JSON list of C-alpha atoms in Angstrom, two decimals:
[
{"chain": "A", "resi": 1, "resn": "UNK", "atom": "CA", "xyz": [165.07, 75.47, 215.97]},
{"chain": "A", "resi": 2, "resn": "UNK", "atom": "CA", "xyz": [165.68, 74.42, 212.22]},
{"chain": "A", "resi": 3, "resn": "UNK", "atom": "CA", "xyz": [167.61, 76.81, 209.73]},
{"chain": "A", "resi": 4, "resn": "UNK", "atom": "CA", "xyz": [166.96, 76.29, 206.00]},
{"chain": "A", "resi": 5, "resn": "UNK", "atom": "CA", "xyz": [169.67, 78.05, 204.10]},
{"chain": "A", "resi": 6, "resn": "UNK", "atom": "CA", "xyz": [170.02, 78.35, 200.29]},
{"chain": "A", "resi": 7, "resn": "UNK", "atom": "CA", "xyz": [172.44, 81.14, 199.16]},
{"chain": "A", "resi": 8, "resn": "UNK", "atom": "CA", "xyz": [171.69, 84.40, 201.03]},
{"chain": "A", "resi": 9, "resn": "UNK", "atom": "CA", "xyz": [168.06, 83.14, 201.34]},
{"chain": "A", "resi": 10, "resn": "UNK", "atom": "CA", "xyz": [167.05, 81.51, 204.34]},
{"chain": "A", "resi": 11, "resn": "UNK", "atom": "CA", "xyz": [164.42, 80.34, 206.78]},
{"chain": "A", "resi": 12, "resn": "UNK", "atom": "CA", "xyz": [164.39, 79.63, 210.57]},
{"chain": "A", "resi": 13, "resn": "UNK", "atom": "CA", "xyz": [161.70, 78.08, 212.24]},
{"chain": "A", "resi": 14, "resn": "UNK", "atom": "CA", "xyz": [160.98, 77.94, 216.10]},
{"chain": "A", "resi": 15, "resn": "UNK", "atom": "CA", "xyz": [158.98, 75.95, 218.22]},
{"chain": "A", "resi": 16, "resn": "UNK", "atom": "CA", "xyz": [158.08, 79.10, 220.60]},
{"chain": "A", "resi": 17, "resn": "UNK", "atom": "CA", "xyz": [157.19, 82.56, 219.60]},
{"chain": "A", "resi": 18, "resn": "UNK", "atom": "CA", "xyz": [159.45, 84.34, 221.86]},
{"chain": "A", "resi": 19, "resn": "UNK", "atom": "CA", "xyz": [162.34, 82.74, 220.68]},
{"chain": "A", "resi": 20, "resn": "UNK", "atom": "CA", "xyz": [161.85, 83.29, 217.01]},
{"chain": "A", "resi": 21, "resn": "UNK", "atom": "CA", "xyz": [161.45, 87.30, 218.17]},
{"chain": "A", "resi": 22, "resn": "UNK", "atom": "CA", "xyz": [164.28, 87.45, 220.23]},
{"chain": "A", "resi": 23, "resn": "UNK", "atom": "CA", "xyz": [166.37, 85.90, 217.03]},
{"chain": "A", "resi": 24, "resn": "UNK", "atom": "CA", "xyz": [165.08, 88.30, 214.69]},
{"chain": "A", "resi": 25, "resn": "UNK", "atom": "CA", "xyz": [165.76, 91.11, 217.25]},
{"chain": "A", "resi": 26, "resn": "UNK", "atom": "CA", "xyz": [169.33, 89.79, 217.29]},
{"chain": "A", "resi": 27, "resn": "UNK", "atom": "CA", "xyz": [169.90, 88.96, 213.51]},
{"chain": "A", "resi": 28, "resn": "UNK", "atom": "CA", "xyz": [168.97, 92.99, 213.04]},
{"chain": "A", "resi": 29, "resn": "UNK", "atom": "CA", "xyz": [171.09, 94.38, 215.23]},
{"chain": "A", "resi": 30, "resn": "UNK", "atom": "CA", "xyz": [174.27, 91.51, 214.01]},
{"chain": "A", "resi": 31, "resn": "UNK", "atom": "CA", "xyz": [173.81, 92.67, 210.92]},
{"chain": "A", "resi": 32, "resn": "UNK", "atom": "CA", "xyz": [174.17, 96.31, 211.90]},
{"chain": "A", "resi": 33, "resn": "UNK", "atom": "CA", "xyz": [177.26, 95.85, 213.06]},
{"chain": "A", "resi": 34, "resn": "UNK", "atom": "CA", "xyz": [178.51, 95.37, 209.37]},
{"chain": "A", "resi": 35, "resn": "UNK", "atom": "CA", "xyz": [176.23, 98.18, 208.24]},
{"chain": "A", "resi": 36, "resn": "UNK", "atom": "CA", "xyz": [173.56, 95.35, 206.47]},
{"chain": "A", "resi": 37, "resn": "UNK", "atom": "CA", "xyz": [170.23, 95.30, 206.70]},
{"chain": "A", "resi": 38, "resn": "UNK", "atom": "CA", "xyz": [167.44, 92.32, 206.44]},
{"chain": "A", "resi": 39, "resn": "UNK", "atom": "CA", "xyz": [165.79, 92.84, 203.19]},
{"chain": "A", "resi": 40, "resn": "UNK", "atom": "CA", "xyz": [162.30, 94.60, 203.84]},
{"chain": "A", "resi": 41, "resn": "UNK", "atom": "CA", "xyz": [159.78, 92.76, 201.63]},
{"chain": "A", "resi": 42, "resn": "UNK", "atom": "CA", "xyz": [161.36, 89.27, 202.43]},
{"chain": "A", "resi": 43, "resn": "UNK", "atom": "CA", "xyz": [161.71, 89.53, 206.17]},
{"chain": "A", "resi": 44, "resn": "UNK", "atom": "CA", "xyz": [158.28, 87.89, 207.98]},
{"chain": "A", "resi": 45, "resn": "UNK", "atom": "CA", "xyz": [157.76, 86.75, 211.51]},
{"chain": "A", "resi": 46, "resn": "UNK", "atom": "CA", "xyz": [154.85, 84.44, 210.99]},
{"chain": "A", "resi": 47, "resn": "UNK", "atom": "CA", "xyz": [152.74, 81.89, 212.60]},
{"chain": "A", "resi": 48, "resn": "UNK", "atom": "CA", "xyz": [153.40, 78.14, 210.43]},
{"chain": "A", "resi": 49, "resn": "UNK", "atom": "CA", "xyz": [153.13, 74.43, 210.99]},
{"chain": "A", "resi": 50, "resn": "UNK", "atom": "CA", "xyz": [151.46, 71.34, 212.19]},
{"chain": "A", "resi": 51, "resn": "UNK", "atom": "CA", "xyz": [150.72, 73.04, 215.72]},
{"chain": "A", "resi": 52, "resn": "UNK", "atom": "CA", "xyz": [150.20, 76.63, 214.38]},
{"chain": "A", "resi": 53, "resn": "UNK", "atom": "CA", "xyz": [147.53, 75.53, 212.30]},
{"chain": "A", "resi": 54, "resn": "UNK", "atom": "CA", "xyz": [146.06, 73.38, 214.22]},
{"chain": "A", "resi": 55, "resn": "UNK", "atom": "CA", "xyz": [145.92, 76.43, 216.89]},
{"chain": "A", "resi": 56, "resn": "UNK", "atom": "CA", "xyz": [144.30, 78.76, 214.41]},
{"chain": "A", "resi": 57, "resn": "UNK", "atom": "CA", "xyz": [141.89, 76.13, 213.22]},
{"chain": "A", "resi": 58, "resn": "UNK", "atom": "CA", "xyz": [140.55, 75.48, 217.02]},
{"chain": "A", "resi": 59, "resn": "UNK", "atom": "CA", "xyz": [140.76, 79.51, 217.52]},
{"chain": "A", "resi": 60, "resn": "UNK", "atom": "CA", "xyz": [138.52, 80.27, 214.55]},
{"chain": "A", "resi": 61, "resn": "UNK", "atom": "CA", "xyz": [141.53, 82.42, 213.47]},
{"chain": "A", "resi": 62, "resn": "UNK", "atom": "CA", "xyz": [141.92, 80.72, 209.52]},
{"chain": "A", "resi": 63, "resn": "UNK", "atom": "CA", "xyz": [144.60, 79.62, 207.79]},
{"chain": "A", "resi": 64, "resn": "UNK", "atom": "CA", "xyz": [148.42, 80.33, 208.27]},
{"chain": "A", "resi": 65, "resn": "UNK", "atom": "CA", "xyz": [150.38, 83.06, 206.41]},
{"chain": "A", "resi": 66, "resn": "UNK", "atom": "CA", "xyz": [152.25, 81.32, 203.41]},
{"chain": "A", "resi": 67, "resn": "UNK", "atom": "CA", "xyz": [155.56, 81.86, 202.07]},
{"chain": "A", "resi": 68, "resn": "UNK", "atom": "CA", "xyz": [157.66, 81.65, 199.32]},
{"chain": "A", "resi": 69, "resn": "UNK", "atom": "CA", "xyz": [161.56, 80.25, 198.91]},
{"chain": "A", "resi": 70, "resn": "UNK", "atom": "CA", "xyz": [163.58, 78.45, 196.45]},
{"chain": "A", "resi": 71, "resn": "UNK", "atom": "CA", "xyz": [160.56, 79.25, 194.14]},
{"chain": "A", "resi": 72, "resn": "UNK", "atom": "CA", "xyz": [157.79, 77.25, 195.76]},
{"chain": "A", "resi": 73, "resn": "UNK", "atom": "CA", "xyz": [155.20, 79.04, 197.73]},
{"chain": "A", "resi": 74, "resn": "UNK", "atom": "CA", "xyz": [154.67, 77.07, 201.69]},
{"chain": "A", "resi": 75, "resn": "UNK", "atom": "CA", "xyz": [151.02, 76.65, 202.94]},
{"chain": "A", "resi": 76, "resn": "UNK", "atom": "CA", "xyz": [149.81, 74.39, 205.49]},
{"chain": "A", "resi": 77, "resn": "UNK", "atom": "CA", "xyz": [146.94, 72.07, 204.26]},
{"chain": "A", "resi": 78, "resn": "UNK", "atom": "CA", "xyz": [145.93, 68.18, 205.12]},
{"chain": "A", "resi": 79, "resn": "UNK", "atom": "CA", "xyz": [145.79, 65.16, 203.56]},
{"chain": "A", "resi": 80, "resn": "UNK", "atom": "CA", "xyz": [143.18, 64.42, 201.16]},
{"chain": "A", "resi": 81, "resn": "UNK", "atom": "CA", "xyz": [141.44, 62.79, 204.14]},
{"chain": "A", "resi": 82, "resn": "UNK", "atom": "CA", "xyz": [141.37, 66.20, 206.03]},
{"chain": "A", "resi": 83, "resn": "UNK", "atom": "CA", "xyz": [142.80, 63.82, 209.31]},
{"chain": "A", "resi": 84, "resn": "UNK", "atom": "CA", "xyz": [146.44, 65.10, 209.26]},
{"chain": "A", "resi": 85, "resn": "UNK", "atom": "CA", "xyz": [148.79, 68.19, 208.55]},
{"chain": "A", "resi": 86, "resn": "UNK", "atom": "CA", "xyz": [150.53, 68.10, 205.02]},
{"chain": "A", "resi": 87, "resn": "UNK", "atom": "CA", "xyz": [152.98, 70.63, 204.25]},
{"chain": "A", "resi": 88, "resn": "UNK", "atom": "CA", "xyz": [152.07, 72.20, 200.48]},
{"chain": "A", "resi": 89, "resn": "UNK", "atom": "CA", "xyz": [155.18, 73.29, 198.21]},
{"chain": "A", "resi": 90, "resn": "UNK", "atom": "CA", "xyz": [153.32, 74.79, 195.14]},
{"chain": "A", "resi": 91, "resn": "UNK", "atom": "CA", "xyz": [155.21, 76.54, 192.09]},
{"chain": "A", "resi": 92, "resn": "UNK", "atom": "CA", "xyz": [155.16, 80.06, 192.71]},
{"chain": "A", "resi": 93, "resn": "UNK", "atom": "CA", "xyz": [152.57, 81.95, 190.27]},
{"chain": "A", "resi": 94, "resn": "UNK", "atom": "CA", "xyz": [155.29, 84.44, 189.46]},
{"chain": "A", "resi": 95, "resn": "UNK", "atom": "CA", "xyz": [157.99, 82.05, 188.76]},
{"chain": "A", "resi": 96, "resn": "UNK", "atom": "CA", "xyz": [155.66, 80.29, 186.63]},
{"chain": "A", "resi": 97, "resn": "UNK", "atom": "CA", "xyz": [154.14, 83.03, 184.82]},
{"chain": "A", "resi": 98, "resn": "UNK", "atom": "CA", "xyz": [158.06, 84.44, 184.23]},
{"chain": "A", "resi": 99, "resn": "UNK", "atom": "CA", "xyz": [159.34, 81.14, 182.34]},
{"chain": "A", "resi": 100, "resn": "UNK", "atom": "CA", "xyz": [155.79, 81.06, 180.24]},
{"chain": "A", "resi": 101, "resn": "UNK", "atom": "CA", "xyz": [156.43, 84.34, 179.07]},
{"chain": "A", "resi": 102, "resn": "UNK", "atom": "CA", "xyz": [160.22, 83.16, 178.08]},
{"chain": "A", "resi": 103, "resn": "UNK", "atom": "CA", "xyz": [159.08, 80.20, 176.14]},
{"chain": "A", "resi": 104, "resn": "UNK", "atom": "CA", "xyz": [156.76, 82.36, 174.28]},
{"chain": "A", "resi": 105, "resn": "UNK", "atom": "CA", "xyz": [159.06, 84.66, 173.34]},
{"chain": "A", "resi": 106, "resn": "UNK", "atom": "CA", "xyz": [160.78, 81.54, 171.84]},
{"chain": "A", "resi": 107, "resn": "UNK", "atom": "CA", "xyz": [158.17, 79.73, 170.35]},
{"chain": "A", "resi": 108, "resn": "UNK", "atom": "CA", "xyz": [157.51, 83.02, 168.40]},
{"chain": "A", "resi": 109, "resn": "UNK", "atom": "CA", "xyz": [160.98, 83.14, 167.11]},
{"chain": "A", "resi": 110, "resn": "UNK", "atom": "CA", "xyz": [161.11, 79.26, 166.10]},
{"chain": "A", "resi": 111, "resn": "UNK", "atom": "CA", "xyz": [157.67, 79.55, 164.67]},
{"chain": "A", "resi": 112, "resn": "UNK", "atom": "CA", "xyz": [159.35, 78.11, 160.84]},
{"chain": "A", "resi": 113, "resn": "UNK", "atom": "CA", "xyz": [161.64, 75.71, 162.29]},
{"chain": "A", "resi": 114, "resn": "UNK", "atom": "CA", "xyz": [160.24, 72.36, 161.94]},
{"chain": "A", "resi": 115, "resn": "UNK", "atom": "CA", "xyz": [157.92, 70.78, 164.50]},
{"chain": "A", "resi": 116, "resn": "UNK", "atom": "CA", "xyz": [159.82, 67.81, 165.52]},
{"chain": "A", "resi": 117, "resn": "UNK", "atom": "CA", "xyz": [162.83, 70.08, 166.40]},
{"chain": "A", "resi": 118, "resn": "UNK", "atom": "CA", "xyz": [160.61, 72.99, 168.28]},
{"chain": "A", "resi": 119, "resn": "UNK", "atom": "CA", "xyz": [158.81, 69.53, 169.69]},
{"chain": "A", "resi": 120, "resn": "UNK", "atom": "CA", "xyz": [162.14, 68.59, 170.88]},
{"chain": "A", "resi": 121, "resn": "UNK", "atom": "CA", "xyz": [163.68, 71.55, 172.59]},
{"chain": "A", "resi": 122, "resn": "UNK", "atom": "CA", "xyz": [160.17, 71.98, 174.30]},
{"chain": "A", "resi": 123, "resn": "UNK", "atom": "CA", "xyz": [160.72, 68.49, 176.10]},
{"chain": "A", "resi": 124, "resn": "UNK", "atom": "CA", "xyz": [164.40, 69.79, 176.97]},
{"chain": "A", "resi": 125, "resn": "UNK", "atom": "CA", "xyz": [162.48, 72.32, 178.52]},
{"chain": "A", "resi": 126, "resn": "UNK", "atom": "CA", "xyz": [159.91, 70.84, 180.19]},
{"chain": "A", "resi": 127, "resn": "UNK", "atom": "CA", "xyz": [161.92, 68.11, 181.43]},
{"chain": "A", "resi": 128, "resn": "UNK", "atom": "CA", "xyz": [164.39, 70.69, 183.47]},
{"chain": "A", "resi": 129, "resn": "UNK", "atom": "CA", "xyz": [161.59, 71.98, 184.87]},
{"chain": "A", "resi": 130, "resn": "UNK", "atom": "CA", "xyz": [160.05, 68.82, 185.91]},
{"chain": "A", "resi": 131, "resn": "UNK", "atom": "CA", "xyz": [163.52, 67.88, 187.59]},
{"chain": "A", "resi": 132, "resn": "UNK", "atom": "CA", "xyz": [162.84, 70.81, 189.91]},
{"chain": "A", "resi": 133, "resn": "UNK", "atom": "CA", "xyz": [159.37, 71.09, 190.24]},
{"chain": "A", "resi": 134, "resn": "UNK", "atom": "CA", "xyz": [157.93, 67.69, 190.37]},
{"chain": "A", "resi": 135, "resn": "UNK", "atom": "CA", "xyz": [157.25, 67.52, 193.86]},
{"chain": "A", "resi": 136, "resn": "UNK", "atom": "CA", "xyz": [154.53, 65.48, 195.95]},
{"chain": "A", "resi": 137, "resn": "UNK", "atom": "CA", "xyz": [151.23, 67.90, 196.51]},
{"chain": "A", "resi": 138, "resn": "UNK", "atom": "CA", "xyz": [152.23, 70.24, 193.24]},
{"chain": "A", "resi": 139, "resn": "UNK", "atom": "CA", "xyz": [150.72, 67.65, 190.71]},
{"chain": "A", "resi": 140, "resn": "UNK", "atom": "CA", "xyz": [148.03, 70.33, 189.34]},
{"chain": "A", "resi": 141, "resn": "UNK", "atom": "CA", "xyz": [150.60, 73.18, 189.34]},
{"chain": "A", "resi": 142, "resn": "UNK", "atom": "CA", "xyz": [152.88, 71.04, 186.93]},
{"chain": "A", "resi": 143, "resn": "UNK", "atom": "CA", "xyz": [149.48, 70.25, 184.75]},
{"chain": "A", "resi": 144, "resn": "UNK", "atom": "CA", "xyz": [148.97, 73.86, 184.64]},
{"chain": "A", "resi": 145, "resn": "UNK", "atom": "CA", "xyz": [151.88, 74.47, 183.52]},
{"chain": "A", "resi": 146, "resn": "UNK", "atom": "CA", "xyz": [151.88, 71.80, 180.65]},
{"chain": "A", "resi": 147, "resn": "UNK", "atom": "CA", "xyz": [148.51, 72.69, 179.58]},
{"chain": "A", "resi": 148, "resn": "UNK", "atom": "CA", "xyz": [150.03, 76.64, 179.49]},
{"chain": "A", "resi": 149, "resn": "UNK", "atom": "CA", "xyz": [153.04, 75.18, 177.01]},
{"chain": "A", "resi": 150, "resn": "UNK", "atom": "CA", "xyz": [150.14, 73.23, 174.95]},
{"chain": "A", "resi": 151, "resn": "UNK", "atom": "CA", "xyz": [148.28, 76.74, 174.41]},
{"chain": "A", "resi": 152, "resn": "UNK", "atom": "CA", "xyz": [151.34, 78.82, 173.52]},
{"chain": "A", "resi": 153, "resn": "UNK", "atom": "CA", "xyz": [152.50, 75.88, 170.82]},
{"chain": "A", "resi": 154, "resn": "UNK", "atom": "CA", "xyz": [148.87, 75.89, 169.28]},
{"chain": "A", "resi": 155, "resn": "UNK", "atom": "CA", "xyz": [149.25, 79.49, 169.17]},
{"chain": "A", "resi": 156, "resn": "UNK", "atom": "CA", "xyz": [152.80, 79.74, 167.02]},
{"chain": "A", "resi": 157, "resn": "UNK", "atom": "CA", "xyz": [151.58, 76.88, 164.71]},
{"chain": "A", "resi": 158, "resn": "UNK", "atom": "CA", "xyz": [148.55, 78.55, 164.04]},
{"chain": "A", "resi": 159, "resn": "UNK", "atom": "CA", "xyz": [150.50, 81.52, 163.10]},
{"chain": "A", "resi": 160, "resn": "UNK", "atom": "CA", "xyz": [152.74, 79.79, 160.63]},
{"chain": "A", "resi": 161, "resn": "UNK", "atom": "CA", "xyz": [149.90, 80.28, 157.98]},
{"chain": "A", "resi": 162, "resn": "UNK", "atom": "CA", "xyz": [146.20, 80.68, 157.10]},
{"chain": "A", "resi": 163, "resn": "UNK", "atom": "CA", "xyz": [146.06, 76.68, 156.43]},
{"chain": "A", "resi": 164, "resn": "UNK", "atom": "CA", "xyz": [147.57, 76.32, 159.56]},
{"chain": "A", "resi": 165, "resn": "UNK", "atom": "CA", "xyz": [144.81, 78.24, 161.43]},
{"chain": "A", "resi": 166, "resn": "UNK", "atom": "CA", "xyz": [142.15, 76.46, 159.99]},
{"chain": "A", "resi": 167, "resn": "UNK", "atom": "CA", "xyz": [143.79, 72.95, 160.65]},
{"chain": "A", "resi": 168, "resn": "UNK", "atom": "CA", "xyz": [145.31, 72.79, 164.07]},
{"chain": "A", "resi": 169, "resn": "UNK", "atom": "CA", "xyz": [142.62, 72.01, 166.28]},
{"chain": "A", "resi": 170, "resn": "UNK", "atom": "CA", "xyz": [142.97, 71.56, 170.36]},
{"chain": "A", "resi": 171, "resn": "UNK", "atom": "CA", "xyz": [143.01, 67.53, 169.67]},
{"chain": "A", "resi": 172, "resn": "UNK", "atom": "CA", "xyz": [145.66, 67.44, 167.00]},
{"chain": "A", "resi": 173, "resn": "UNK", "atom": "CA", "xyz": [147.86, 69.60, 169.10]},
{"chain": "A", "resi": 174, "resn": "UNK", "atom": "CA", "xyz": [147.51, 67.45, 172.07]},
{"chain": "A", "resi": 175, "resn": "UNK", "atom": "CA", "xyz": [148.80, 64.42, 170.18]},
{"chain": "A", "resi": 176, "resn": "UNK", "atom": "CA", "xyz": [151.82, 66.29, 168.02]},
{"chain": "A", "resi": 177, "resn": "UNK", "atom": "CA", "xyz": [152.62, 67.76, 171.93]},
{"chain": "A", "resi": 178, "resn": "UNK", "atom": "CA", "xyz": [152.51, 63.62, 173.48]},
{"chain": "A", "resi": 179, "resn": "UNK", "atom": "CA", "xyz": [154.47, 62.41, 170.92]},
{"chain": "A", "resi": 180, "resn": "UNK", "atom": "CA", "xyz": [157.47, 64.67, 172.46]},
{"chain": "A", "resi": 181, "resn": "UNK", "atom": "CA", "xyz": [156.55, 65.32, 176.36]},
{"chain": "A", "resi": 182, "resn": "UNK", "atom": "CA", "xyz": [155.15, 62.18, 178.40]},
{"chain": "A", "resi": 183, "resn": "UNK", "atom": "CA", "xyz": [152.64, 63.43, 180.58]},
{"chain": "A", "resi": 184, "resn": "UNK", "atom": "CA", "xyz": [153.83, 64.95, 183.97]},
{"chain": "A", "resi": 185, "resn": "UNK", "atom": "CA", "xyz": [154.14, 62.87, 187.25]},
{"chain": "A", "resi": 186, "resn": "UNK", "atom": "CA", "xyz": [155.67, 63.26, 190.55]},
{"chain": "A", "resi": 187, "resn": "UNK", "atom": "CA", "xyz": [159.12, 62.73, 190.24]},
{"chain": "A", "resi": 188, "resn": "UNK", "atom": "CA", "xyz": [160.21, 63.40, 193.67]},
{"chain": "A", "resi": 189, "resn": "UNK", "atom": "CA", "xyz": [159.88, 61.46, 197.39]},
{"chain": "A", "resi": 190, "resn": "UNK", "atom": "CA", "xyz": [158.57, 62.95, 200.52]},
{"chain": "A", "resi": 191, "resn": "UNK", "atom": "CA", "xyz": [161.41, 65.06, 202.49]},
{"chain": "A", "resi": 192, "resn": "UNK", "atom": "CA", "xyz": [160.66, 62.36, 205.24]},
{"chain": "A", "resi": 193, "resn": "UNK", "atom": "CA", "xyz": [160.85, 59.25, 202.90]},
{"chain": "A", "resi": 194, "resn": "UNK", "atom": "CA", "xyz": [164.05, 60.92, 201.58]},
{"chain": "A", "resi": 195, "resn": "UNK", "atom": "CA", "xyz": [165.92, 61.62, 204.28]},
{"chain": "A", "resi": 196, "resn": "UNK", "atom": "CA", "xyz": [165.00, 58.24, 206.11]},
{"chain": "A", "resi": 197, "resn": "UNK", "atom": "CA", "xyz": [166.64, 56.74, 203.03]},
{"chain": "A", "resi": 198, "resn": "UNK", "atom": "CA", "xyz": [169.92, 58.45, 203.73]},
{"chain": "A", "resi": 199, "resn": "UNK", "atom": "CA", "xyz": [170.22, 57.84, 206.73]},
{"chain": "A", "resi": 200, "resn": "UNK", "atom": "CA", "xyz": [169.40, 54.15, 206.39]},
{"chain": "A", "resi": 201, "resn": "UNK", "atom": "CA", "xyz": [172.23, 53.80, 203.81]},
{"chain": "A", "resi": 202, "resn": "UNK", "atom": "CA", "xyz": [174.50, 55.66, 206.19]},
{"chain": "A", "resi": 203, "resn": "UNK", "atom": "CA", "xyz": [174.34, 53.32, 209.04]},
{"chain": "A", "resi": 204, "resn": "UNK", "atom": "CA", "xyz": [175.04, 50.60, 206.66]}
]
């Protein structure tokens, strides 16, 4: 078995059904004891990984269930190949969607401040959530969410006046917005590349 903990948040993962059961069967009545409960909505058993979805692919039974932690959402997929199981860590749509509608909000209130300084505490922005979120496999979540930022910018400049409406076009935006935020890349390594690392240095 492998525990992932982060917090009160965690995931276990088994290698056999009936032991991942039997663990949940325990963890319910543990918690009892101390008069807690397993939160409800956050509590799955499901069926996930390279042999679970290999399974349901030979069964005709579809994809596995996904889930969400740490504020990336877990599917199985393949390579681009289609040969070999990749795990997929993709921004979760309502973590996303909650941080656009907080940058709005503050994009509307610096909508007079000048653009280099709204240009400049956008990259602040952007850049902490690149740190997090630049992951391999989430490449067109992070372009979704730059091209999101773009849209809301256009949107506040247009609003600063009626020459401003007429002026700003899609184009000019996009160069005022890569003069301040490079264009996204992956920023981290594969878990597996990662932790071989470590462990390399260790034994030196």
């Amino acid at each position: 078995m492998i525990v992932v903990r982060y917090a009160d948040d965690f995931v276990i993962g088994f290698e056999h059904e009936a032991d991942a059961r039997a663990c949940l069967e325990a963890l319910h009545q543990r918690l009892g004891e101390f008069g807690l409960n397993l939160h409800p909505k956050k509590t799955r058993l499901i069926e996930f990984g390279r042999g679970s979805a290999a399974r349901r692919e030979r069964e005709g039974r579809g994809k596995c269930e996904t889930f969400d932690f740490l504020g990336f959402t877990h599917a199985c997929g393949k390579t681009w190949r289609g040969k070999r199981f990749k795990l997929l860590r993709i921004t979760m749509a309502k973590r996303m969607t909650r941080t656009l509608a907080a940058i709005k909000e503050q994009l509307r209130r610096r909508r007079h401040h000048k653009l280099g300084q709204t240009g400049r505490w956008l990259w602040s922005v952007v850049r902490g959530w690149r740190q997090y979120y630049a992951v391999p496999g989430n490449y067109d979540r992070l372009k979704q969410f730059d091209d999101e930022v773009q849209r809301l910018w256009l949107r506040q400049i247009r609003r600063r006046s009626q020459r401003g409406r007429r002026g700003w076009t899609w184009d000019r935006l996009s160069r005022l917005y890569n003069a301040y935020i490079p264009k996204p890349k992956i920023l981290h390594l594969y878990p597996n590349v990662r932790h071989h690392a470590r462990l390399r240095a260790g034994a030196v």
